[in-house]
Short mmCIF file of C-alpha atoms and ligand atoms in Angstrom, two decimals:
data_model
loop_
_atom_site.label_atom_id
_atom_site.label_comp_id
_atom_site.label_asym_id
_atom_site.label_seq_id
_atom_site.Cartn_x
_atom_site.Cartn_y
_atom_site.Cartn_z
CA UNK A 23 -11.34 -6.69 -2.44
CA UNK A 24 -8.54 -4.00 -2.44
CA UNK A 25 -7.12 -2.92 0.79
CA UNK A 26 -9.52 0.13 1.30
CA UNK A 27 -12.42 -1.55 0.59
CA UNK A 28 -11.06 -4.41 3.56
CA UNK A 29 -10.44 -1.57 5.69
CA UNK A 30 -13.83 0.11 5.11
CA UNK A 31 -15.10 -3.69 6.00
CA UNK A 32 -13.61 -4.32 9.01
CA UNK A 33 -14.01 -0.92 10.56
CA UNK A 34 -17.84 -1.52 9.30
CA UNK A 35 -19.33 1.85 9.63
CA UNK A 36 -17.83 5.14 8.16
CA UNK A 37 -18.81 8.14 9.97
CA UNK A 38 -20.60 10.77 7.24
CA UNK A 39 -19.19 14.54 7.34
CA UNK A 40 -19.58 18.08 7.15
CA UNK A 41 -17.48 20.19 8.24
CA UNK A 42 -18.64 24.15 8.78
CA UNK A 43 -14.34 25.00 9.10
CA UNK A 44 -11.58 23.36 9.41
CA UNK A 45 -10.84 23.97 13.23
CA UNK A 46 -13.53 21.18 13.76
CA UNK A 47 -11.42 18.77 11.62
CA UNK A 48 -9.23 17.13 13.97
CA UNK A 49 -11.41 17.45 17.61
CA UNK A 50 -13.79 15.63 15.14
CA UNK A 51 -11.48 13.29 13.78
CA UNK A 52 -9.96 12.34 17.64
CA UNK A 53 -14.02 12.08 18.95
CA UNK A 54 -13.99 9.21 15.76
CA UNK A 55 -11.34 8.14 16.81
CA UNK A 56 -12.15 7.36 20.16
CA UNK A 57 -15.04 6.04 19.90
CA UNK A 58 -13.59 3.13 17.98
CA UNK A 59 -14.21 4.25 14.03
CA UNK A 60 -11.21 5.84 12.58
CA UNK A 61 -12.70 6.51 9.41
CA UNK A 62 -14.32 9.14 7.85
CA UNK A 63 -16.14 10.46 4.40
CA UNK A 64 -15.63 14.25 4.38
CA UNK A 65 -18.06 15.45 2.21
CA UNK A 66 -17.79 18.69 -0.22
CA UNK A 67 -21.43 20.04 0.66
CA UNK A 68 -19.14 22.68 2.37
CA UNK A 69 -16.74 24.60 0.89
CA UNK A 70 -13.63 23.37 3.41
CA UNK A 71 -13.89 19.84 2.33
CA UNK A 72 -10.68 19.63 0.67
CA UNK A 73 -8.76 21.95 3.47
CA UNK A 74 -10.17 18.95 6.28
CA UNK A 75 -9.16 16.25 4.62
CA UNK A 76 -5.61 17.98 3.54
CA UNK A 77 -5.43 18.29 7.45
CA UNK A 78 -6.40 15.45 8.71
CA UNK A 79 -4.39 13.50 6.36
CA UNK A 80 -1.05 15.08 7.51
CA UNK A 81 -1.81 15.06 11.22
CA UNK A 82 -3.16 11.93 11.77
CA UNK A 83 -2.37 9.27 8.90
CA UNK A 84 -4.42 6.25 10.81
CA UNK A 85 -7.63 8.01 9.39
CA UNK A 86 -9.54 6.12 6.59
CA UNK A 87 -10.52 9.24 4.81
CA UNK A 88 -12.88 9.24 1.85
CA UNK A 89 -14.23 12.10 0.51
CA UNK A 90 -18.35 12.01 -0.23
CA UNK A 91 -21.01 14.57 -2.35
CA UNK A 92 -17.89 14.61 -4.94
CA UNK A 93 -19.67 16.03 -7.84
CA UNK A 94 -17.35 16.67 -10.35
CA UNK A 95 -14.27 15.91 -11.52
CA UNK A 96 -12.86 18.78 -10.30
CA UNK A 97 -13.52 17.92 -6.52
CA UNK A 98 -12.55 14.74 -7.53
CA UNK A 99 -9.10 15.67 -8.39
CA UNK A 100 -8.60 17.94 -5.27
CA UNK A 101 -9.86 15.46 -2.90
CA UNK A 102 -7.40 12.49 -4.06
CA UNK A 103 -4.11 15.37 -4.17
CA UNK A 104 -5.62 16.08 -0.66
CA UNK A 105 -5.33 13.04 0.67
CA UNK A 106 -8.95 11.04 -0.01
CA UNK A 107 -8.66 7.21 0.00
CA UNK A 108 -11.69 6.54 -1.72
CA UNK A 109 -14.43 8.84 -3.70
CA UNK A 110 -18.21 8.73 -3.03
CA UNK A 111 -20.75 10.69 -5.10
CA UNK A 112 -24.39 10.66 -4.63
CA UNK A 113 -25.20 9.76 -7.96
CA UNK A 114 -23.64 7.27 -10.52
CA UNK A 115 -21.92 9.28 -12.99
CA UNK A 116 -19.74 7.42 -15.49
CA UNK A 117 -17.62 10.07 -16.20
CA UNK A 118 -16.15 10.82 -12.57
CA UNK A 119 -16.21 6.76 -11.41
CA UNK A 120 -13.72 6.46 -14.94
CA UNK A 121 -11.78 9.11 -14.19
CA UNK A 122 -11.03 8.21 -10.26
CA UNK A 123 -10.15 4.61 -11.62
CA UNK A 124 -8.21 5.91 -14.04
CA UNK A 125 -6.14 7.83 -12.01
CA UNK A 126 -5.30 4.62 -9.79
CA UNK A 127 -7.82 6.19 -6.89
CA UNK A 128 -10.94 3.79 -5.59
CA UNK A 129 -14.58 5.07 -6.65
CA UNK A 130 -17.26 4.35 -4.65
CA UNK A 131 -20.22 5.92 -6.67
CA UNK A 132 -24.00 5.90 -5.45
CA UNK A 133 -26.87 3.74 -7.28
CA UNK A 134 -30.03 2.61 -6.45
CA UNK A 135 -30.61 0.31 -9.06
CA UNK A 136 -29.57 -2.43 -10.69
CA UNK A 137 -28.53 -1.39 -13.31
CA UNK A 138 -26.73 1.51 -12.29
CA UNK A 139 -24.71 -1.02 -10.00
CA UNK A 140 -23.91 -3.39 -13.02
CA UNK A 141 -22.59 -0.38 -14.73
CA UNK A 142 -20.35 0.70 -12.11
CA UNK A 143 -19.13 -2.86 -11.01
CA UNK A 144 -17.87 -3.23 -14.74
CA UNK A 145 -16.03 0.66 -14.61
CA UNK A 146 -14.16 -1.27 -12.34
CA UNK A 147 -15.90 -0.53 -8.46
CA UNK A 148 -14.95 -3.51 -6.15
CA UNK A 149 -17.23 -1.70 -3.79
CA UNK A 150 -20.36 0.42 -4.34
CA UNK A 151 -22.33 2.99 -2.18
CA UNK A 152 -26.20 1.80 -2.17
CA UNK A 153 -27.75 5.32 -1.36
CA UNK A 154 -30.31 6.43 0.11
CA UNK A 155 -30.69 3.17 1.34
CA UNK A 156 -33.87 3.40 3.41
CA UNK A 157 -35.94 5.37 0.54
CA UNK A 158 -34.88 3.00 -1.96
CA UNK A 159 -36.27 -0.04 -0.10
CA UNK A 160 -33.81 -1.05 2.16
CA UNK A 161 -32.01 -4.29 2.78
CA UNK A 162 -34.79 -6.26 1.20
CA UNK A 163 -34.40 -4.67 -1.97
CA UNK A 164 -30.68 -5.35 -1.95
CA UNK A 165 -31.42 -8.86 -1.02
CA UNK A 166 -33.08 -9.22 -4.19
CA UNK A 167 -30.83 -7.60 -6.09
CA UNK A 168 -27.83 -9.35 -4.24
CA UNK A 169 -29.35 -12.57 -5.73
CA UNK A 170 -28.69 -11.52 -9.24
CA UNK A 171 -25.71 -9.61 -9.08
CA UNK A 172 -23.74 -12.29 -6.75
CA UNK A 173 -20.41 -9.73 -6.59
CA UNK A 174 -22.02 -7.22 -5.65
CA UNK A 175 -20.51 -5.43 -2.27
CA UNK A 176 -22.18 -2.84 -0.96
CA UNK A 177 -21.48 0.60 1.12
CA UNK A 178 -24.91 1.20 2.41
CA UNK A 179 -25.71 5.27 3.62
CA UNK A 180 -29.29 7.47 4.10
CA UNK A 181 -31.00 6.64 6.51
CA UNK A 182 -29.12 4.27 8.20
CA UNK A 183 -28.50 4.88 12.16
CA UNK A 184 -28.13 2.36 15.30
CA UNK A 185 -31.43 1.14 15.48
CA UNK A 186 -31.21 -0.64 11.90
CA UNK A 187 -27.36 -1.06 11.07
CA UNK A 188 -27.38 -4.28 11.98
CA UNK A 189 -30.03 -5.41 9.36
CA UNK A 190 -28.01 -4.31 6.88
CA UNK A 191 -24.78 -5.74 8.12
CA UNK A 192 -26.37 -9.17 8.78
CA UNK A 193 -26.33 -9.16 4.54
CA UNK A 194 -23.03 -10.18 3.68
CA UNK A 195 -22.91 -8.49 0.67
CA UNK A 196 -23.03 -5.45 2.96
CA UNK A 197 -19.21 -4.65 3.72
CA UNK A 198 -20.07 -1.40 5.75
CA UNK A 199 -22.74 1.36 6.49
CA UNK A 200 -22.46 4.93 6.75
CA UNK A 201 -24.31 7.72 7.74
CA UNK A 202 -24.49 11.18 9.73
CA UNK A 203 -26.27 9.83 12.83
CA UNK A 204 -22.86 9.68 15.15
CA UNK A 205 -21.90 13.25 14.22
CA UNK A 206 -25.34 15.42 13.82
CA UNK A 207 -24.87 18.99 12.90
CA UNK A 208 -25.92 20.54 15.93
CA UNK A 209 -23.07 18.34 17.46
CA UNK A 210 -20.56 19.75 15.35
CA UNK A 211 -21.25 22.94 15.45
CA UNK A 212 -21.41 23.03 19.22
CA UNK A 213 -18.20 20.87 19.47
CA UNK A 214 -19.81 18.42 21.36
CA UNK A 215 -16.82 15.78 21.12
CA UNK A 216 -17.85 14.04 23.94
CA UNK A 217 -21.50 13.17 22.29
CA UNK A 218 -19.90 11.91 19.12
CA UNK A 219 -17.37 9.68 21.21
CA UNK A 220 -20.51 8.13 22.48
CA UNK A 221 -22.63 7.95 20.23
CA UNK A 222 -19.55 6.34 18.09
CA UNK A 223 -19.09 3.98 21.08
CA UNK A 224 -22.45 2.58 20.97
CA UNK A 225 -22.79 1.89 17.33
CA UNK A 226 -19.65 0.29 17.23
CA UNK A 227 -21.32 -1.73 20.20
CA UNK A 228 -24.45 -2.19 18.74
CA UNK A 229 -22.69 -3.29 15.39
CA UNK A 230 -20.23 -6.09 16.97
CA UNK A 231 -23.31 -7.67 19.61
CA UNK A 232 -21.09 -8.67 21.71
CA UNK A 233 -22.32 -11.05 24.36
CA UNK A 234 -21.56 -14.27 26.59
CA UNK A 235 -22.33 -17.04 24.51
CA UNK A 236 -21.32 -20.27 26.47
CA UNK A 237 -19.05 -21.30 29.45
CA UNK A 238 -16.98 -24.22 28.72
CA UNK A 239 -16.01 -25.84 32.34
CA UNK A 240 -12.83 -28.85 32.04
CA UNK A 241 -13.34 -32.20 33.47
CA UNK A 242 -10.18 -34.93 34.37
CA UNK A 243 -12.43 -37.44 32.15
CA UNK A 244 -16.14 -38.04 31.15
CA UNK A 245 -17.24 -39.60 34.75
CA UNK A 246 -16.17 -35.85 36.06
CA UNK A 247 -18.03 -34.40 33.15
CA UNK A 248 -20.92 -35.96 33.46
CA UNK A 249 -20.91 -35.21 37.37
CA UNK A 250 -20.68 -31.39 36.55
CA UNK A 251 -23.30 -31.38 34.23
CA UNK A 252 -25.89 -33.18 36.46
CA UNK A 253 -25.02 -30.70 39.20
CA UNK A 254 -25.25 -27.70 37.04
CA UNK A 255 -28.67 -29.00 35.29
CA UNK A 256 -30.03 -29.96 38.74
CA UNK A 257 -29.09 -26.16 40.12
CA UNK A 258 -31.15 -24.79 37.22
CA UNK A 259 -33.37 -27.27 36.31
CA UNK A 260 -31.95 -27.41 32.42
CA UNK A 261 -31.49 -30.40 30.02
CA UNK A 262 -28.30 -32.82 29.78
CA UNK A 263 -27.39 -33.08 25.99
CA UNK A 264 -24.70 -35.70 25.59
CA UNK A 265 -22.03 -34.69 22.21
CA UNK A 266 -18.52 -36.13 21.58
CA UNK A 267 -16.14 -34.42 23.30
CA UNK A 268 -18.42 -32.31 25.66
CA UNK A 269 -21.55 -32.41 27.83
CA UNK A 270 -23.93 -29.80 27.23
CA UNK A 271 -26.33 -28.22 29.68
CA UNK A 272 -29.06 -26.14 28.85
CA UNK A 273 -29.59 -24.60 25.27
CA UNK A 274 -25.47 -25.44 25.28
CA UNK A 275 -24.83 -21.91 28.19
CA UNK A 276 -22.43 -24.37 29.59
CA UNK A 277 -20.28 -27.21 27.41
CA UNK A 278 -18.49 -29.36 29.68
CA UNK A 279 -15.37 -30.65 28.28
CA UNK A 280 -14.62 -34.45 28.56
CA UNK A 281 -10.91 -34.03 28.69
CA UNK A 282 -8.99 -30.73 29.83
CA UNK A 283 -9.27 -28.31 27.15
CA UNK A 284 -7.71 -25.03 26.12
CA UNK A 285 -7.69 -22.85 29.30
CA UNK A 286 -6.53 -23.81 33.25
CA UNK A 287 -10.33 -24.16 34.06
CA UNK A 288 -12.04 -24.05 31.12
CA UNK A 289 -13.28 -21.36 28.09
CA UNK A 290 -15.39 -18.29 27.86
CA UNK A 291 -17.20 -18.14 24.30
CA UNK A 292 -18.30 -14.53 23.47
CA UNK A 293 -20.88 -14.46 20.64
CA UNK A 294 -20.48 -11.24 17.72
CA UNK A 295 -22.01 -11.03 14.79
CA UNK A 296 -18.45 -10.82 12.98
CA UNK A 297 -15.69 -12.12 14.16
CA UNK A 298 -13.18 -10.18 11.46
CA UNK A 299 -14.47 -7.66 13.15
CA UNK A 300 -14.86 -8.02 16.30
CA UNK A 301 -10.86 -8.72 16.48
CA UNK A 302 -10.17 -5.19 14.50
CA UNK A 303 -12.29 -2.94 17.05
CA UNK A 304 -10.74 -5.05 20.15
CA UNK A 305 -7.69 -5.25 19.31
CA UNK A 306 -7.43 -1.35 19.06
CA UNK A 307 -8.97 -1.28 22.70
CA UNK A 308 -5.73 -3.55 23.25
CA UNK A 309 -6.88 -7.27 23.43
CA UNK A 310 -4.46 -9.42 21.62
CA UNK A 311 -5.15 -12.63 19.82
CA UNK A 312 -4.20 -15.93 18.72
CA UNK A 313 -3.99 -15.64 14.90
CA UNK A 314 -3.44 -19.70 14.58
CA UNK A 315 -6.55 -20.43 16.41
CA UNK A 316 -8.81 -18.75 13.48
CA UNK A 317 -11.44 -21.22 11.76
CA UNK A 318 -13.30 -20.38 8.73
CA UNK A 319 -15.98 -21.41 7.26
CA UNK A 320 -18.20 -20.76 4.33
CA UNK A 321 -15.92 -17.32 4.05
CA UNK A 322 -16.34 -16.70 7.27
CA UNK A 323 -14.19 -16.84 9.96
CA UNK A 324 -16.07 -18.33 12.91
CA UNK A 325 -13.74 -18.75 15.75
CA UNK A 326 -10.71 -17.13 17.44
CA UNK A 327 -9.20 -17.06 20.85
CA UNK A 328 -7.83 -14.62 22.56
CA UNK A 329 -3.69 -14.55 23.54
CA UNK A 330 -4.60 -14.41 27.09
CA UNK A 331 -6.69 -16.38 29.83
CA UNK A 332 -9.16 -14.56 32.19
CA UNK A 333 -9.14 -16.22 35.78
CA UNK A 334 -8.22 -19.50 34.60
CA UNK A 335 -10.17 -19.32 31.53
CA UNK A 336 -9.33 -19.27 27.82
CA UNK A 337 -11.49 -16.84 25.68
CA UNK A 338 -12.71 -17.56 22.52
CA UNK A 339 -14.69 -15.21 19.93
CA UNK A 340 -17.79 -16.86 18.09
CA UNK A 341 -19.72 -16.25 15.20
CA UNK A 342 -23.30 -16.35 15.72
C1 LIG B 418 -24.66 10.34 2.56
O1 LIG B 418 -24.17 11.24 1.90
O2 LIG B 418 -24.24 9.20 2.50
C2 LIG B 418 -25.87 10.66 3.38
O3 LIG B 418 -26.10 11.99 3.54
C3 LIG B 418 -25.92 9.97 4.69
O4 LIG B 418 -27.27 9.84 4.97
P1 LIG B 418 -27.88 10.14 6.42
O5 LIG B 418 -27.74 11.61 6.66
O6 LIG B 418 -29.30 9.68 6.34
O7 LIG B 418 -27.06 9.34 7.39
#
């Protein structure tokens, strides 16, 4: 994929737009920002699209910035000299996608059908906005096209909000949703910052599920091991599984090492639903990682610890 298009898949979700003046574009932007997206598709359904993205552009240059309802070529043109990363219509129209391409910009044109999608995959769009998702029948309709049209990747928007983002995510052919529902109008227009912040927050929460997957505990050697593991399982009444290198307990909550392992004590797995990005949103909160560590598998990376311990204990990222 090109480098937008991995951006606008590791972020994951892309904030929907618009502005009623340009004195909202930056709080806006910052609120984004903060809440862990830095991306955003300013749309032209109001008339100081291209001043906002001009703007935010200049002053802060982290932004992903794409601009959406881009009806004509026209708006096009002004939103790529404005700054625009990428160009989202509505509606596939040949004529725009070509022109964008054409002009070395990415074009990221709606469809809701196959066909429309086959026609803009070969115009030349790596990526594709599926829109309105929800009307058009949802995930399980791209799961059935998905099947046919294997290079498909898809931008998904309408509809979309935190209660069913990760549906759509958990398709892999899904590189990132979008939508309105972290920056309502009513928001906006009473510069609620603080609301979008949070509601930005919990998406990006909701998107990465973060959660404690398994505690790895070190032994000197197996007889430790499988002392630990009979004194754990006893404490909470859970199974001994037996596997090569480690003793689980339980539905494998704890994995006790045979050998010391990576950490003074022992690991901390944290399960996410992608571990790409998982390591993009924490790493801008400031956790650093072990880049070496990485596994992948299928496409997917799976595994990745982080640079540092936590009391005594390495921490590793995990795919569910
Ligand atoms: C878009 O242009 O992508 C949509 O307006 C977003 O849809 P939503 O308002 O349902 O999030």
């Amino acid at each position: 994929m090109n480098p937008i298009a991995e951006k606008i898949y590791e972020i994951g979700i892309v904030p929907v737009i618009a502005f009623n003046s340009v004195d909202e574009a930056l709080p806006l932007c910052r609120a984004l920002s903060e809440g862990g997206l830095s991306a955003a598709e300013v749309t032209f359904r109001t008339p100081c699209a291209e001043a906002c993205i001009r703007l935010i552009h200049k002053e802060m240059p982290d932004m992903l910035l794409g601009a959406g309802t881009v009806l004509t070529v026209d708006q096009a043109d002004r939103a790529m000299d404005a700054g625009a990363s990428f160009v989202v219509s509505p509606g596939f129209d040949p004529v725009i996608t070509r022109h964008v391409i054409e002009k070395g910009g990415i074009a990221m044109p709606g469809t809701s059908t196959a066909g429309e999608m086959q026609q803009a995959m070969n115009l030349g769009c790596e990526a594709i906005k599926f829109f309105p998702a929800e009307a058009n029948g949802g995930v399980a309709m791209l799961r059935d096209i998905g099947a046919a049209l294997k290079g498909a990747r898809w931008i998904c928007t309408g509809g979309i909000n935190i209660t069913n983002l990760r549906n759509y995510l958990d398709c892999d052919q899904v590189i990132a949703v979008g939508g309105t529902w972290m920056c309502r109008c009513d928001a906006i227009k009473a510069g609620d910052w603080a609301q979008i912040t949070a509601a930005c927050k919990a998406s990006v929460d909701t998107m990465l599920g973060l959660h404690l997957a398994h505690i790895g505990i070190n032994s000197k050697n197996e007889e430790e091991a499988a002392a630990t593991a009979s004194l754990l399982a006893g404490l909470l009444n859970m199974k001994v599984t037996p596997g090569n290198a480690s003793i689980f307990v339980g539905k494998r909550e704890f994995e006790i090492m045979k050998q010391p392992g990576r950490g003074r004590n022992g690991h901390i797995a944290i399960g996410c639903t992608n571990v790409d990005r998982a390591i993009y949103h924490l790493s801008r909160r400031g956790v650093r990682f072990d880049p070496d560590s990485k596994k992948v598998q299928n496409g997917h990376t799976t595994f990745c610890y982080l640079a540092d311990e936590i009391g005594g204990f390495a921490i590793h990222l995990l795919r569910d």
